[in-house]
Structure formats: structure tokens, C-alpha cells
mmCIF file of C-alpha atoms and ligand atoms in Angstrom:
data_model
loop_
_atom_site.group_PDB
_atom_site.id
_atom_site.type_symbol
_atom_site.label_atom_id
_atom_site.label_comp_id
_atom_site.label_asym_id
_atom_site.label_seq_id
_atom_site.Cartn_x
_atom_site.Cartn_y
_atom_site.Cartn_z
ATOM 1 C CA MET A 461 -112.263 109.904 -54.005
ATOM 2 C CA ASN A 462 -114.821 110.886 -57.775
ATOM 3 C CA VAL A 463 -117.133 109.695 -55.853
ATOM 4 C CA ASP A 464 -120.884 112.639 -54.017
ATOM 5 C CA ALA A 465 -122.754 111.560 -51.266
ATOM 6 C CA VAL A 466 -126.224 112.831 -51.720
ATOM 7 C CA ILE A 467 -128.537 113.413 -47.987
ATOM 8 C CA LEU A 468 -132.455 112.751 -49.078
ATOM 9 C CA VAL A 469 -133.875 115.636 -46.103
ATOM 10 C CA GLY A 470 -136.572 116.800 -47.415
ATOM 11 C CA GLY A 471 -139.804 114.523 -46.243
ATOM 12 C CA ARG A 472 -142.019 115.869 -43.439
ATOM 13 C CA GLY A 473 -141.403 113.121 -40.340
ATOM 14 C CA THR A 474 -144.633 112.771 -39.239
ATOM 15 C CA ARG A 475 -144.102 110.326 -37.052
ATOM 16 C CA LEU A 476 -141.982 112.009 -34.870
ATOM 17 C CA ARG A 477 -144.346 113.977 -34.466
ATOM 18 C CA PRO A 478 -144.824 116.809 -32.316
ATOM 19 C CA LEU A 479 -140.991 116.450 -32.731
ATOM 20 C CA THR A 480 -141.012 117.782 -35.838
ATOM 21 C CA LEU A 481 -142.651 120.770 -35.701
ATOM 22 C CA SER A 482 -140.177 123.364 -35.257
ATOM 23 C CA ALA A 483 -137.260 120.738 -37.206
ATOM 24 C CA PRO A 484 -136.847 118.728 -39.667
ATOM 25 C CA LYS A 485 -135.851 114.979 -38.844
ATOM 26 C CA PRO A 486 -133.036 114.436 -40.083
ATOM 27 C CA MET A 487 -131.649 118.514 -38.137
ATOM 28 C CA LEU A 488 -132.874 117.360 -34.215
ATOM 29 C CA PRO A 489 -130.500 116.614 -31.290
ATOM 30 C CA THR A 490 -129.439 112.793 -31.128
ATOM 31 C CA ALA A 491 -126.223 111.803 -29.644
ATOM 32 C CA GLY A 492 -126.647 116.577 -28.917
ATOM 33 C CA VAL A 493 -126.565 117.239 -31.911
ATOM 34 C CA PRO A 494 -128.880 117.405 -34.868
ATOM 35 C CA PHE A 495 -128.659 113.972 -36.621
ATOM 36 C CA LEU A 496 -127.648 114.321 -39.699
ATOM 37 C CA THR A 497 -123.944 115.922 -37.992
ATOM 38 C CA HIS A 498 -123.410 112.092 -37.417
ATOM 39 C CA LEU A 499 -124.601 110.785 -40.962
ATOM 40 C CA ILE A 500 -121.816 113.777 -42.560
ATOM 41 C CA GLY A 501 -118.500 112.644 -40.308
ATOM 42 C CA ARG A 502 -119.714 108.989 -41.294
ATOM 43 C CA ILE A 503 -119.239 110.445 -44.884
ATOM 44 C CA ARG A 504 -116.095 112.721 -44.785
ATOM 45 C CA GLU A 505 -114.588 109.502 -42.631
ATOM 46 C CA ALA A 506 -115.147 106.623 -46.280
ATOM 47 C CA GLY A 507 -112.812 109.434 -47.865
ATOM 48 C CA VAL A 508 -116.322 111.408 -50.236
ATOM 49 C CA GLY A 509 -115.692 115.564 -49.551
ATOM 50 C CA HIS A 510 -118.731 116.296 -51.689
ATOM 51 C CA VAL A 511 -122.223 116.425 -49.858
ATOM 52 C CA VAL A 512 -126.123 117.074 -51.558
ATOM 53 C CA LEU A 513 -128.961 118.657 -49.331
ATOM 54 C CA GLY A 514 -131.799 117.431 -51.094
ATOM 55 C CA THR A 515 -134.055 119.182 -49.338
ATOM 56 C CA SER A 516 -137.225 120.569 -49.291
ATOM 57 C CA TYR A 517 -139.761 120.249 -45.391
ATOM 58 C CA GLN A 518 -138.088 123.673 -43.615
ATOM 59 C CA ALA A 519 -135.277 123.756 -46.110
ATOM 60 C CA GLU A 520 -133.876 127.038 -44.537
ATOM 61 C CA VAL A 521 -132.600 125.184 -41.097
ATOM 62 C CA PHE A 522 -129.752 123.013 -42.937
ATOM 63 C CA GLU A 523 -128.090 125.371 -44.650
ATOM 64 C CA SER A 524 -128.006 127.527 -41.652
ATOM 65 C CA TYR A 525 -126.547 124.941 -38.826
ATOM 66 C CA PHE A 526 -124.068 123.463 -42.031
ATOM 67 C CA GLY A 527 -123.585 126.170 -43.950
ATOM 68 C CA ASP A 528 -120.734 125.149 -46.551
ATOM 69 C CA GLY A 529 -119.443 122.581 -44.626
ATOM 70 C CA SER A 530 -116.103 123.260 -43.725
ATOM 71 C CA ARG A 531 -117.258 122.922 -40.101
ATOM 72 C CA PHE A 532 -117.687 119.642 -40.653
ATOM 73 C CA GLY A 533 -114.798 118.937 -43.677
ATOM 74 C CA VAL A 534 -116.848 118.245 -45.971
ATOM 75 C CA GLU A 535 -118.464 121.028 -49.068
ATOM 76 C CA ILE A 536 -121.993 120.985 -49.086
ATOM 77 C CA ASP A 537 -125.017 122.531 -51.657
ATOM 78 C CA TYR A 538 -128.162 122.473 -51.511
ATOM 79 C CA VAL A 539 -130.637 121.288 -53.664
ATOM 80 C CA VAL A 540 -134.457 122.858 -52.464
ATOM 81 C CA GLU A 541 -137.960 120.950 -53.888
ATOM 82 C CA THR A 542 -140.118 124.048 -53.995
ATOM 83 C CA GLU A 543 -142.741 121.172 -54.500
ATOM 84 C CA PRO A 544 -141.720 117.890 -52.533
ATOM 85 C CA LEU A 545 -140.153 115.259 -55.618
ATOM 86 C CA GLY A 546 -140.692 111.880 -53.519
ATOM 87 C CA THR A 547 -137.409 109.809 -53.241
ATOM 88 C CA GLY A 548 -136.510 109.421 -56.780
ATOM 89 C CA GLY A 549 -137.493 113.338 -57.667
ATOM 90 C CA GLY A 550 -135.355 114.476 -54.769
ATOM 91 C CA ILE A 551 -132.529 112.190 -56.170
ATOM 92 C CA ARG A 552 -133.141 112.747 -60.179
ATOM 93 C CA ASN A 553 -132.969 116.635 -58.623
ATOM 94 C CA VAL A 554 -129.927 116.870 -57.976
ATOM 95 C CA ALA A 555 -127.769 115.670 -61.345
ATOM 96 C CA SER A 556 -126.569 118.863 -62.013
ATOM 97 C CA ARG A 557 -124.185 118.257 -58.469
ATOM 98 C CA LEU A 558 -123.118 115.855 -59.317
ATOM 99 C CA GLN A 559 -119.418 116.236 -59.512
ATOM 100 C CA GLY A 560 -118.072 112.611 -60.352
ATOM 101 C CA GLU A 561 -119.331 109.646 -62.421
ATOM 102 C CA ARG A 562 -120.869 107.702 -59.844
ATOM 103 C CA ALA A 563 -122.894 108.299 -56.129
ATOM 104 C CA LEU A 564 -123.742 107.252 -52.397
ATOM 105 C CA ILE A 565 -127.023 108.431 -51.696
ATOM 106 C CA PHE A 566 -128.506 108.017 -48.351
ATOM 107 C CA ASN A 567 -131.788 108.080 -46.492
ATOM 108 C CA GLY A 568 -130.948 111.016 -43.751
ATOM 109 C CA ASP A 569 -133.163 108.963 -41.038
ATOM 110 C CA VAL A 570 -130.086 106.052 -40.614
ATOM 111 C CA LEU A 571 -128.572 105.228 -37.836
ATOM 112 C CA SER A 572 -125.465 102.698 -39.169
ATOM 113 C CA GLY A 573 -122.131 100.864 -39.226
ATOM 114 C CA VAL A 574 -121.966 100.117 -42.441
ATOM 115 C CA ASP A 575 -118.926 99.976 -43.614
ATOM 116 C CA LEU A 576 -118.745 102.614 -47.013
ATOM 117 C CA ARG A 577 -115.176 101.993 -48.133
ATOM 118 C CA ALA A 578 -116.536 98.778 -48.465
ATOM 119 C CA LEU A 579 -120.574 99.548 -50.504
ATOM 120 C CA LEU A 580 -118.815 100.876 -52.944
ATOM 121 C CA ALA A 581 -116.225 98.701 -53.832
ATOM 122 C CA ARG A 582 -118.594 96.006 -54.355
ATOM 123 C CA HIS A 583 -120.301 98.106 -56.942
ATOM 124 C CA GLU A 584 -117.756 98.818 -58.318
ATOM 125 C CA GLU A 585 -116.048 95.433 -58.584
ATOM 126 C CA ALA A 586 -120.013 93.949 -59.951
ATOM 127 C CA ARG A 587 -120.132 96.941 -62.438
ATOM 128 C CA ALA A 588 -123.126 97.018 -60.774
ATOM 129 C CA ASP A 589 -126.169 99.757 -62.818
ATOM 130 C CA VAL A 590 -127.052 101.109 -58.876
ATOM 131 C CA THR A 591 -125.762 98.786 -54.983
ATOM 132 C CA LEU A 592 -128.384 98.609 -52.412
ATOM 133 C CA TYR A 593 -127.118 97.880 -49.107
ATOM 134 C CA LEU A 594 -129.343 95.796 -47.720
ATOM 135 C CA THR A 595 -130.198 94.505 -43.314
ATOM 136 C CA LYS A 596 -132.630 92.145 -42.262
ATOM 137 C CA VAL A 597 -135.025 92.920 -39.450
ATOM 138 C CA SER A 598 -137.649 90.859 -37.919
ATOM 139 C CA ASP A 599 -140.275 93.038 -38.661
ATOM 140 C CA PRO A 600 -139.945 93.831 -42.750
ATOM 141 C CA ARG A 601 -142.592 95.681 -42.882
ATOM 142 C CA ALA A 602 -142.215 99.600 -42.801
ATOM 143 C CA PHE A 603 -139.996 99.206 -45.098
ATOM 144 C CA GLY A 604 -138.636 98.180 -49.015
ATOM 145 C CA CYS A 605 -138.164 94.265 -48.546
ATOM 146 C CA VAL A 606 -135.347 93.894 -50.891
ATOM 147 C CA PRO A 607 -134.920 89.447 -52.403
ATOM 148 C CA THR A 608 -131.586 88.386 -54.066
ATOM 149 C CA ASP A 609 -130.406 85.790 -56.046
ATOM 150 C CA PRO A 610 -128.320 84.127 -54.903
ATOM 151 C CA ASP A 611 -125.622 85.995 -56.785
ATOM 152 C CA GLY A 612 -125.859 88.979 -55.053
ATOM 153 C CA ARG A 613 -128.636 90.280 -57.892
ATOM 154 C CA VAL A 614 -131.594 91.788 -56.922
ATOM 155 C CA SER A 615 -134.927 89.990 -58.462
ATOM 156 C CA ALA A 616 -137.732 92.346 -56.557
ATOM 157 C CA PHE A 617 -137.846 95.135 -54.522
ATOM 158 C CA LEU A 618 -141.254 95.594 -52.638
ATOM 159 C CA GLU A 619 -141.664 98.570 -50.640
ATOM 160 C CA LYS A 620 -144.121 98.279 -47.949
ATOM 161 C CA ASP A 621 -145.540 94.413 -48.383
ATOM 162 C CA PRO A 622 -147.722 93.535 -46.549
ATOM 163 C CA ASP A 623 -146.365 90.084 -46.337
ATOM 164 C CA PRO A 624 -142.637 89.956 -47.029
ATOM 165 C CA VAL A 625 -141.587 87.221 -49.028
ATOM 166 C CA THR A 626 -137.696 87.204 -46.918
ATOM 167 C CA ASP A 627 -136.581 89.340 -44.137
ATOM 168 C CA GLN A 628 -133.537 90.806 -46.192
ATOM 169 C CA ILE A 629 -134.873 94.215 -46.997
ATOM 170 C CA ASN A 630 -133.182 97.836 -48.262
ATOM 171 C CA ALA A 631 -131.438 100.423 -45.320
ATOM 172 C CA GLY A 632 -132.023 102.820 -46.919
ATOM 173 C CA THR A 633 -128.382 103.797 -48.442
ATOM 174 C CA TYR A 634 -127.131 103.799 -52.233
ATOM 175 C CA VAL A 635 -125.205 103.486 -54.930
ATOM 176 C CA PHE A 636 -125.883 104.539 -58.080
ATOM 177 C CA GLU A 637 -124.317 105.656 -61.399
ATOM 178 C CA ARG A 638 -124.558 108.885 -62.699
ATOM 179 C CA ALA A 639 -126.143 108.263 -65.981
ATOM 180 C CA VAL A 640 -128.737 105.887 -63.266
ATOM 181 C CA VAL A 641 -129.516 109.662 -61.488
ATOM 182 C CA GLU A 642 -130.157 111.213 -65.338
ATOM 183 C CA SER A 643 -132.826 108.745 -66.660
ATOM 184 C CA ILE A 644 -135.390 108.668 -63.645
ATOM 185 C CA PRO A 645 -137.782 111.223 -64.862
ATOM 186 C CA ALA A 646 -137.306 115.021 -63.945
ATOM 187 C CA GLY A 647 -139.735 117.772 -62.727
ATOM 188 C CA ARG A 648 -142.699 115.479 -61.149
ATOM 189 C CA PRO A 649 -142.392 113.205 -58.103
ATOM 190 C CA VAL A 650 -140.903 109.465 -58.029
ATOM 191 C CA SER A 651 -140.906 107.148 -55.304
ATOM 192 C CA VAL A 652 -137.581 105.649 -55.877
ATOM 193 C CA GLU A 653 -138.723 102.006 -54.286
ATOM 194 C CA ARG A 654 -142.132 102.037 -55.859
ATOM 195 C CA GLU A 655 -141.393 102.733 -59.332
ATOM 196 C CA THR A 656 -137.465 104.007 -60.189
ATOM 197 C CA PHE A 657 -135.618 100.316 -58.174
ATOM 198 C CA PRO A 658 -139.145 98.548 -59.962
ATOM 199 C CA GLY A 659 -138.914 99.758 -63.555
ATOM 200 C CA LEU A 660 -134.380 99.168 -63.834
ATOM 201 C CA LEU A 661 -135.263 95.925 -62.593
ATOM 202 C CA ALA A 662 -138.192 95.154 -65.822
ATOM 203 C CA SER A 663 -135.890 96.689 -67.808
ATOM 204 C CA GLY A 664 -133.259 94.366 -67.053
ATOM 205 C CA ALA A 665 -130.777 96.753 -65.097
ATOM 206 C CA ARG A 666 -127.732 95.350 -63.114
ATOM 207 C CA ILE A 667 -129.149 96.084 -59.442
ATOM 208 C CA VAL A 668 -126.749 94.419 -56.631
ATOM 209 C CA GLY A 669 -127.394 94.146 -53.185
ATOM 210 C CA TYR A 670 -125.085 94.079 -49.788
ATOM 211 C CA VAL A 671 -125.802 92.630 -46.910
ATOM 212 C CA ASP A 672 -124.309 93.861 -43.480
ATOM 213 C CA LEU A 673 -125.958 92.904 -40.940
ATOM 214 C CA GLY A 674 -123.716 95.621 -37.943
ATOM 215 C CA TYR A 675 -125.819 97.944 -36.677
ATOM 216 C CA TRP A 676 -128.634 99.155 -38.288
ATOM 217 C CA ARG A 677 -131.375 101.742 -37.126
ATOM 218 C CA ASP A 678 -134.219 102.917 -38.970
ATOM 219 C CA LEU A 679 -134.742 106.686 -36.190
ATOM 220 C CA GLY A 680 -138.230 107.940 -38.182
ATOM 221 C CA ARG A 681 -139.901 106.338 -35.124
ATOM 222 C CA PRO A 682 -139.989 108.124 -31.641
ATOM 223 C CA SER A 683 -138.875 103.800 -30.075
ATOM 224 C CA ASP A 684 -136.739 104.076 -32.745
ATOM 225 C CA PHE A 685 -135.241 107.811 -32.593
ATOM 226 C CA VAL A 686 -134.513 107.738 -28.682
ATOM 227 C CA ALA A 687 -133.187 104.210 -29.601
ATOM 228 C CA GLY A 688 -131.299 104.930 -31.398
ATOM 229 C CA SER A 689 -129.989 108.217 -29.849
ATOM 230 C CA ALA A 690 -128.966 106.054 -26.740
ATOM 231 C CA ASP A 691 -126.963 103.876 -28.471
ATOM 232 C CA LEU A 692 -124.899 106.909 -30.376
ATOM 233 C CA VAL A 693 -124.480 107.691 -26.196
ATOM 234 C CA ARG A 694 -123.529 104.053 -25.253
ATOM 235 C CA GLY A 695 -121.743 103.349 -28.488
ATOM 236 C CA ILE A 696 -122.943 101.387 -29.088
ATOM 237 C CA ALA A 697 -124.246 102.357 -32.774
ATOM 238 C CA PRO A 698 -120.402 104.271 -34.597
ATOM 239 C CA SER A 699 -120.566 108.265 -34.779
ATOM 240 C CA PRO A 700 -116.733 110.185 -35.182
ATOM 241 C CA ALA A 701 -119.151 113.268 -33.741
ATOM 242 C CA LEU A 702 -120.170 112.880 -30.413
ATOM 243 C CA PRO A 703 -120.082 116.115 -29.084
ATOM 244 C CA GLY A 704 -118.918 115.103 -25.068
ATOM 245 C CA PRO A 705 -117.723 112.318 -23.222
ATOM 246 C CA CYS A 706 -120.176 109.630 -23.427
ATOM 247 C CA GLY A 707 -121.037 106.209 -21.577
ATOM 248 C CA GLU A 708 -123.253 106.090 -19.978
ATOM 249 C CA ALA A 709 -125.788 109.755 -20.429
ATOM 250 C CA LEU A 710 -124.301 112.473 -22.775
ATOM 251 C CA VAL A 711 -124.087 115.927 -19.623
ATOM 252 C CA LEU A 712 -123.741 118.915 -22.301
ATOM 253 C CA PRO A 713 -122.541 122.175 -20.931
ATOM 254 C CA GLY A 714 -124.061 124.033 -19.524
ATOM 255 C CA ALA A 715 -127.177 121.715 -18.334
ATOM 256 C CA ASP A 716 -127.469 121.190 -14.327
ATOM 257 C CA VAL A 717 -128.154 117.672 -13.057
ATOM 258 C CA ALA A 718 -128.027 117.427 -9.078
ATOM 259 C CA PRO A 719 -125.513 115.396 -7.488
ATOM 260 C CA SER A 720 -128.245 112.428 -6.389
ATOM 261 C CA ALA A 721 -130.320 112.486 -10.035
ATOM 262 C CA ARG A 722 -129.781 109.677 -12.286
ATOM 263 C CA ALA A 723 -128.936 109.425 -15.405
ATOM 264 C CA THR A 724 -128.567 106.141 -17.036
ATOM 265 C CA GLY A 725 -129.175 104.453 -20.206
ATOM 266 C CA GLY A 726 -127.719 106.572 -22.794
ATOM 267 C CA SER A 727 -129.846 109.884 -21.273
ATOM 268 C CA THR A 728 -129.182 113.107 -22.961
ATOM 269 C CA VAL A 729 -129.273 116.119 -21.381
ATOM 270 C CA GLY A 730 -129.321 119.383 -23.721
ATOM 271 C CA ALA A 731 -127.435 122.552 -23.040
ATOM 272 C CA GLY A 732 -129.518 124.650 -20.617
ATOM 273 C CA CYS A 733 -131.120 121.710 -18.977
ATOM 274 C CA VAL A 734 -132.198 121.484 -15.162
ATOM 275 C CA VAL A 735 -132.736 118.304 -13.377
ATOM 276 C CA GLY A 736 -133.026 118.137 -9.406
ATOM 277 C CA PRO A 737 -132.909 115.659 -7.164
ATOM 278 C CA ASP A 738 -133.538 112.041 -7.346
ATOM 279 C CA ALA A 739 -134.842 111.931 -10.807
ATOM 280 C CA VAL A 740 -134.565 109.239 -13.399
ATOM 281 C CA LEU A 741 -133.383 109.806 -16.069
ATOM 282 C CA ASP A 742 -133.294 106.775 -18.611
ATOM 283 C CA GLY A 743 -132.749 106.023 -21.845
ATOM 284 C CA SER A 744 -134.185 109.120 -22.565
ATOM 285 C CA VAL A 745 -133.424 112.169 -24.638
ATOM 286 C CA LEU A 746 -133.769 116.056 -22.996
ATOM 287 C CA PHE A 747 -133.614 118.876 -25.934
ATOM 288 C CA ASP A 748 -132.034 122.310 -24.698
ATOM 289 C CA GLY A 749 -133.135 124.169 -21.693
ATOM 290 C CA ALA A 750 -135.714 120.896 -19.971
ATOM 291 C CA ARG A 751 -136.157 120.617 -17.069
ATOM 292 C CA VAL A 752 -137.205 117.843 -15.260
ATOM 293 C CA ALA A 753 -137.842 118.765 -11.318
ATOM 294 C CA ALA A 754 -137.137 116.284 -7.880
ATOM 295 C CA GLY A 755 -138.138 112.574 -7.734
ATOM 296 C CA ALA A 756 -139.437 112.374 -10.868
ATOM 297 C CA THR A 757 -138.746 109.616 -14.033
ATOM 298 C CA VAL A 758 -138.348 109.891 -17.509
ATOM 299 C CA ARG A 759 -137.554 106.811 -19.602
ATOM 300 C CA ARG A 760 -137.610 106.537 -23.469
ATOM 301 C CA SER A 761 -138.642 109.483 -23.799
ATOM 302 C CA VAL A 762 -138.303 113.129 -25.463
ATOM 303 C CA VAL A 763 -138.970 115.617 -23.653
ATOM 304 C CA GLY A 764 -138.420 119.154 -25.548
ATOM 305 C CA PHE A 765 -136.933 122.066 -26.632
ATOM 306 C CA GLY A 766 -137.718 123.845 -23.113
ATOM 307 C CA ALA A 767 -140.616 121.325 -21.688
ATOM 308 C CA VAL A 768 -141.351 120.990 -18.286
ATOM 309 C CA VAL A 769 -141.898 117.398 -15.996
ATOM 310 C CA GLY A 770 -143.594 118.124 -12.267
ATOM 311 C CA GLU A 771 -142.200 116.348 -9.714
ATOM 312 C CA GLY A 772 -142.908 112.771 -9.525
ATOM 313 C CA ALA A 773 -143.612 112.697 -12.309
ATOM 314 C CA VAL A 774 -143.196 109.807 -14.634
ATOM 315 C CA ILE A 775 -143.062 109.949 -18.518
ATOM 316 C CA GLU A 776 -142.470 106.305 -20.292
ATOM 317 C CA ASP A 777 -141.828 106.032 -23.864
ATOM 318 C CA ALA A 778 -143.414 109.465 -24.131
ATOM 319 C CA VAL A 779 -142.903 111.912 -26.455
ATOM 320 C CA ILE A 780 -142.999 116.049 -24.949
ATOM 321 C CA GLY A 781 -143.660 118.702 -27.002
ATOM 322 C CA ASP A 782 -141.384 122.022 -27.022
ATOM 323 C CA ARG A 783 -142.697 124.036 -23.480
ATOM 324 C CA ALA A 784 -145.375 121.364 -22.498
ATOM 325 C CA ARG A 785 -145.427 121.674 -19.258
ATOM 326 C CA ILE A 786 -145.894 118.389 -17.527
ATOM 327 C CA GLY A 787 -147.247 118.562 -13.715
ATOM 328 C CA ALA A 788 -146.929 116.831 -10.865
ATOM 329 C CA ARG A 789 -147.700 113.257 -10.120
ATOM 330 C CA VAL A 790 -148.960 112.565 -13.133
ATOM 331 C CA GLU A 791 -147.875 109.353 -15.708
ATOM 332 C CA LEU A 792 -147.632 109.254 -19.005
ATOM 333 C CA ARG A 793 -146.891 106.344 -19.999
ATOM 334 C CA ALA A 794 -146.787 103.833 -24.069
ATOM 335 C CA GLY A 795 -146.507 105.649 -26.903
ATOM 336 C CA VAL A 796 -148.322 109.233 -25.453
ATOM 337 C CA ARG A 797 -147.561 112.501 -26.933
ATOM 338 C CA VAL A 798 -147.859 115.977 -25.633
ATOM 339 C CA TRP A 799 -148.280 118.423 -28.091
ATOM 340 C CA PRO A 800 -145.474 122.343 -27.686
ATOM 341 C CA ASP A 801 -147.341 124.318 -24.754
ATOM 342 C CA VAL A 802 -149.664 121.920 -23.134
ATOM 343 C CA ALA A 803 -149.986 122.237 -19.894
ATOM 344 C CA VAL A 804 -150.258 119.078 -17.675
ATOM 345 C CA PRO A 805 -151.976 119.905 -14.340
ATOM 346 C CA ASP A 806 -150.881 118.776 -11.131
ATOM 347 C CA GLY A 807 -152.130 115.384 -10.129
ATOM 348 C CA GLY A 808 -151.592 111.313 -10.142
ATOM 349 C CA ILE A 809 -153.851 111.641 -13.411
ATOM 350 C CA ARG A 810 -152.709 108.878 -15.330
ATOM 351 C CA PHE A 811 -152.463 109.259 -19.192
ATOM 352 C CA SER A 812 -152.918 106.948 -22.368
ATOM 353 C CA SER A 813 -153.948 108.814 -25.416
ATOM 354 C CA ASP A 814 -152.654 111.644 -27.143
ATOM 355 C CA LEU A 815 -152.665 115.190 -25.202
HETATM 356 N N1 GDD B 1014 -135.637 115.405 -50.475
HETATM 357 C C1 GDD B 1014 -137.052 114.279 -50.557
HETATM 358 N N2 GDD B 1014 -138.007 114.691 -51.082
HETATM 359 N N3 GDD B 1014 -136.901 114.111 -49.818
HETATM 360 C C2 GDD B 1014 -137.666 112.779 -49.655
HETATM 361 C C3 GDD B 1014 -138.996 113.223 -49.801
HETATM 362 C C4 GDD B 1014 -138.945 114.390 -51.253
HETATM 363 O O1 GDD B 1014 -140.507 114.678 -51.375
HETATM 364 N N4 GDD B 1014 -139.775 112.445 -48.592
HETATM 365 C C5 GDD B 1014 -139.512 111.602 -47.246
HETATM 366 N N5 GDD B 1014 -137.544 112.323 -48.748
HETATM 367 C C6 GDD B 1014 -136.395 111.614 -47.427
HETATM 368 C C7 GDD B 1014 -136.490 111.725 -46.170
HETATM 369 O O2 GDD B 1014 -136.314 112.609 -45.491
HETATM 370 C C8 GDD B 1014 -136.281 110.166 -45.640
HETATM 371 O O3 GDD B 1014 -135.077 110.820 -44.951
HETATM 372 C C9 GDD B 1014 -135.484 109.745 -46.826
HETATM 373 O O4 GDD B 1014 -136.485 110.176 -47.715
HETATM 374 C C10 GDD B 1014 -136.521 108.223 -46.393
HETATM 375 O O5 GDD B 1014 -138.097 108.855 -46.050
HETATM 376 P P1 GDD B 1014 -138.529 108.125 -44.706
HETATM 377 O O6 GDD B 1014 -139.968 108.957 -44.466
HETATM 378 O O7 GDD B 1014 -137.880 108.146 -43.062
HETATM 379 O O8 GDD B 1014 -139.061 106.414 -45.717
HETATM 380 P P2 GDD B 1014 -139.189 105.578 -45.177
HETATM 381 O O9 GDD B 1014 -138.088 105.055 -43.343
HETATM 382 O O10 GDD B 1014 -140.279 104.700 -44.496
HETATM 383 O O11 GDD B 1014 -138.628 104.976 -46.411
HETATM 384 C C11 GDD B 1014 -137.646 104.054 -46.500
HETATM 385 O O12 GDD B 1014 -136.680 104.170 -45.882
HETATM 386 C C12 GDD B 1014 -136.191 102.987 -45.567
HETATM 387 C C13 GDD B 1014 -134.888 102.136 -44.530
HETATM 388 O O13 GDD B 1014 -135.358 103.063 -43.475
HETATM 389 C C14 GDD B 1014 -137.835 103.241 -47.306
HETATM 390 O O14 GDD B 1014 -136.241 103.762 -48.663
HETATM 391 C C15 GDD B 1014 -137.592 102.025 -47.383
HETATM 392 O O15 GDD B 1014 -137.788 101.085 -48.063
HETATM 393 C C16 GDD B 1014 -136.401 101.517 -46.760
HETATM 394 O O16 GDD B 1014 -136.545 100.416 -46.165
HETATM 395 MG MG1 MG B 1015 -137.543 106.458 -41.755
#
């Protein structure tokens, strides 16, 4: 197929801190493998064999994991922005690497089941300049709000509008004609959402929407990150790249889970993790080398690389940074984030703010 895939992975992932201090968001383990592995697998399944990664923040991490892409069945090129160029600038910056006449462009943090071949077919049949994959969410304010005419043509693009006119949003995957990529100004930061799309609409370009109401989630916030990982493990979100047998939980080789511990809700237990007797893991992600002691409960949370949760502790809707140590019987809930290497002493302390 004469189509390239471009994945924008240059963001700093600030909403996922402190997890994104050690790795860029698209490289965080999700159902046991770096998130991007799932997306690249879906791209390959759609018959696209050439992938360009537009990197900036921690650029080297991508290449050291994915290499030339051959292990993943695709050819991967890397284009590094020494200063982040924004989403539009990132797209423009890869123009010289495109081999075909059009490109599928992806935000690097979206989990979705959209039919990529059907998206491309819609683009071709509509003879569009750009086709946007659109979905619907209950609260569109955190996204690009994208109304369409009855014939499916995009009529406006309103990024992060506090008062959205529709619940239809930009799902973060586009088809661009190569000429449109080349029309974006080079060498300076450009937002595709705030500058390119409104500019193209004003100039009369043909931008059409492809609405798909199947599975969709942006993994940019901790609650979505854990939910997306759990959906992959439970088979609710499709991926050809799951690393092992899934279901209620995914336990990677080299993890040691006590027989009386319970892992449910699509939890992932990373390599080298130790989970003690009677511990409960529900809808959570344990990065490699994490330890959860006897009788502890971890729900809808992330436990970072090598972090420790003490005996009888309760962790709910929280993010534990790498190598942090949570003492016995400590309770952390409701969005608490613990920074890497922080030690929270034993004792039935309840925390509701960041540590
Ligand atoms: N190369 C490069 N350079 N990539 C970047 C840059 C940059 O300067 N800035 C952000 N990115 C990448 C991020 O790594 C991410 O994969 C993608 O662009 C989108 O950035 P986010 O920071 O995740 O944006 P968002 O979630 O707030 O909003 C975007 O996605 C929504 C759908 O998930 C927008 O496109 C919205 O319109 C959209 O609704
Ligand atoms: Mg995002």
C-alpha cells in the first residue's frame, strides 16, 4: 500500500508524571509492553509497512527499543526534533521521509479499535485533503471539538473549547495528502489543532470526518492509562501485540505471585515483581520489579519500576513513582502521586495530596 504511518511521540507526558520522568508516555508498559507496540502492531495489521516516529522528549529511548522495526514487522524511521515543534511542526518535519502520496498520522497515546483500512477508504472515496477520525465522548472539553456538516465535511476545529458545540471530537488519527503535509510551515513550532486545521478550513480545503463509535481512549491521564491497560488485558481494547495469555490478569514471566493473592480487573504484573500472600490487585499496573507485600490492596493504580507497597497498605487511584517505598498500612487514594524514591513511613496514615 502506498501509505506511510507517522506517529507523533514528542510530547513530555506531563499529565502522567512522575511515570514519564523515566520514559516517554508512548514507551510506558501497557499490558506488559511499551504502549507503542500495540499501535505499531495495528498499523502493520492494516498493511502499512513504513512507520516514521516524530520524536523529541527522550528521543533515544524509542530507537533503542524498536531499532529498525524488523522485530515488529515494519520498517521504522526516526526524525528527532531538538526543540519540540508541536503536533503540526512534527508532521511537517517528517515530510522528506514519506514514501507514498498520503500518510496515516497518529497521536502516540491513543488506544482504539478503528478500522484503519476503512479510514483510508473514506479518505480516497471523498477525495479529501485531510480525513479526521472522529469519536464521541461525554465531556469533550479536554479534546478537539469537531462539528461536521450532514455530508460529513468538517465545518470547524475548536481545540479544548470550554463550551463545546458538539460531543464529537478529534480522535487523534488523520489521513493527510502528502501535499498538505508539505504546506505546513517548516522550521518553527506549529499546532496542527490550533493552526493547521483552522487554517486549512479557512482556505477551503476539503477536510472530512470519519466517525467511529467503537473503542477509543486517550491514555494521557493516569486514570485512563490504567483503564486502557486493563482493557487491553481483558480483550476489550484490541491489540495484536499482547505478550502472553490474558484475561483477568497478565502475569509476565519471572513474576512471583503468592497463590493466595488475587489479581483481577485486567491487572498486569511485570517481570520480576513479587506479590505477597492475600494481596489484592484490581485493574492495576505493576511495572517490572515492583513489590506488593502481604495483605496490601492496589486498585486502579500504577506501581512504578522497583517500587514497594508495604504490608496491608491500601492504594487506590494513585500513581507510585519508580523505587518509592510505601510503608505498611499506609492508605493512598484519589489521585495521589508519589514521586520516585520517596519513602512513606509505616503507620495507618491517610494521604490525599502528592508526596
Ligand atoms: N513530535 C512531536 N512534537 N510530538 C508531539 C509534540 C511535539 O512538539 N507535542 C505533542 N506531541 C505528541 C504527543 O506525544 C502525543 O502523542 C500527541 O502528540 C498528542 O499530544 P497530547 O499532549 O497527548 O495531546 P492531547 O491529548 O491533549 O490532545 C490531542 O489529542 C486528542 C485526542 O486524544 C489533540 O489532538 C486533540 O485535538 C485530540 O482530541
Ligand atoms: Mg493525548
